[in-house]
Amino acid sequence: MTDLSLTDRLASSPLLAALDAESRDALLPHFTAAPFTQGERLVTAGSTDRDLMVVVDGNVNVFTRDGDLRYRLATLGPGDMIGEVAFFDPQSYRTADVVAATDGVVATLSPDAYIDLRRRAHPAASSLETQVVRLLVGRLQSADTLLATLLDDHRSGRLALSIAGLFGAASTGSTP
Amino acid sequence: MRREEIARILQSLPGLQDVAPRLLQAMAGHFTREVVHGQPLCREGDEADNLYVLTAGQLDVYKRSEQGNDRLVAHLYPVTLVGTVAVVTGGRRTATVMAPTWAELLVMPAAAVRDLLETWDFEVASPLRRAIIVATAGQLGQANRTIGALAVELGLAEVAPGPLTHDLAAAARPAEQPTTPADPDAVEQALLKARAGL
């Protein structure tokens, strides 16, 4: 990455900011920045690509699938991480569609770079793993609390209002 | 349970498949086997004492809602890591986990897990962290899919463009779809069972 501001923004993401300087300096050169345009699909559910991605600029929508239907589960912005499961587990598939909500930039890390660091027992590999664990446990706590609250609302008949209030209606615009 | 059998079970966990057999054997030495029946494994707010591997049976995960009610948010099936959050963070249990009937578990003390992650050979610590990542992400995905299913039920979903390369959803669909159940318990059970297969 040659754009200093993009590098600074990536370095300040929750994934990398918490790392020690040696680990961050070892990982940053392996990220590749690429622009995306509104409506572009970054990730397809069921695919086997394995890059780890960090949104550097702009926003993307994450859709979960239910058969032939999908629902917009979240909107991610600068600093947010995508694709950690496939990155660390070569047996898995992508489990969600990720579509650009705006124009922006995403930085990608190939698993090959991480595997090379791991083979050399470089501290950056373990630092990356540890930070991903921390980020995921935080997200799991939030998701479980939200789900419990929504199930409360389901019983009380307030679910539609709650989901609409949290996420809004699913996008009905053209999507790739 | 013999150490070799425990090592074989550990090797089946995503993230641990490439660990050398001798290291799996060493890790296996830290686990004991337990069977629980109709009792809580841990309660939300408790101190984290153990990391578990569910090897048989089923576990139910309950989370306290903002209104203070304990709601069933996930079913766990073998073979999977259980109780990773509090063990990794050193904090208190973030959910209540119950064995609705019976479950067989491998149990490793939390202190031993943290020691392994911080001081053991990188060859073991790295795969264990990856196994924790995959297990935690799997539970996160299950929660997200259930939230999405609630939205689909409400008619908020859109048609997904294009077929799936791998039909992730097919494995998750229950054999018989419930017919507009009025009972919230039945709805929740159907949704959770449909999503637990992934």
PDB file of N, CA and C in Angstrom, chain A residues 5 13 15 91 114 120 123 130 143 152 155 174 176:
ATOM      1  N   SER A   5      -2.399   7.757   3.836  1.00  0.00           N
ATOM      2  CA  SER A   5      -3.625   7.892   4.614  1.00  0.00           C
ATOM      3  C   SER A   5      -4.361   6.565   4.681  1.00  0.00           C
ATOM      4  N   SER A  13      -7.367   0.401  12.499  1.00  0.00           N
ATOM      5  CA  SER A  13      -8.567  -0.435  12.588  1.00  0.00           C
ATOM      6  C   SER A  13      -8.512  -1.290  13.851  1.00  0.00           C
ATOM      7  N   LEU A  15      -8.701  -4.329  14.192  1.00  0.00           N
ATOM      8  CA  LEU A  15      -7.903  -5.541  13.979  1.00  0.00           C
ATOM      9  C   LEU A  15      -6.429  -5.298  14.229  1.00  0.00           C
ATOM     10  N   GLN A  91     -11.352 -25.388   5.427  1.00  0.00           N
ATOM     11  CA  GLN A  91     -12.456 -26.298   5.124  1.00  0.00           C
ATOM     12  C   GLN A  91     -13.788 -25.567   4.962  1.00  0.00           C
ATOM     13  N   TYR A 114      -0.221 -14.945   5.912  1.00  0.00           N
ATOM     14  CA  TYR A 114      -0.363 -15.347   7.319  1.00  0.00           C
ATOM     15  C   TYR A 114       0.279 -16.732   7.550  1.00  0.00           C
ATOM     16  N   ARG A 120       6.990 -19.579  10.198  1.00  0.00           N
ATOM     17  CA  ARG A 120       8.216 -19.044  10.798  1.00  0.00           C
ATOM     18  C   ARG A 120       8.024 -18.742  12.283  1.00  0.00           C
ATOM     19  N   PRO A 123       5.798 -13.714  15.710  1.00  0.00           N
ATOM     20  CA  PRO A 123       4.787 -13.265  16.684  1.00  0.00           C
ATOM     21  C   PRO A 123       3.585 -12.587  16.042  1.00  0.00           C
ATOM     22  N   THR A 130      -4.887 -13.871  18.108  1.00  0.00           N
ATOM     23  CA  THR A 130      -5.412 -13.429  19.406  1.00  0.00           C
ATOM     24  C   THR A 130      -6.380 -12.268  19.244  1.00  0.00           C
ATOM     25  N   ALA A 143     -24.297 -10.276  19.656  1.00  0.00           N
ATOM     26  CA  ALA A 143     -25.314 -10.963  18.854  1.00  0.00           C
ATOM     27  C   ALA A 143     -26.245 -11.789  19.734  1.00  0.00           C
ATOM     28  N   ASP A 152     -37.548 -12.018  23.099  1.00  0.00           N
ATOM     29  CA  ASP A 152     -38.482 -11.407  24.044  1.00  0.00           C
ATOM     30  C   ASP A 152     -39.563 -10.655  23.282  1.00  0.00           C
ATOM     31  N   ARG A 155     -42.184 -12.759  21.597  1.00  0.00           N
ATOM     32  CA  ARG A 155     -43.260 -13.230  22.486  1.00  0.00           C
ATOM     33  C   ARG A 155     -44.263 -12.138  22.779  1.00  0.00           C
ATOM     34  N   SER A 174     -31.327  -2.511  -6.999  1.00  0.00           N
ATOM     35  CA  SER A 174     -30.699  -3.547  -7.800  1.00  0.00           C
ATOM     36  C   SER A 174     -29.404  -3.986  -7.146  1.00  0.00           C
ATOM     37  N   PRO A 176     -26.079  -6.927  -7.559  1.00  0.00           N
ATOM     38  CA  PRO A 176     -25.448  -7.835  -8.522  1.00  0.00           C
ATOM     39  C   PRO A 176     -25.675  -9.293  -8.153  1.00  0.00           C
TER      40      PRO A 176
END
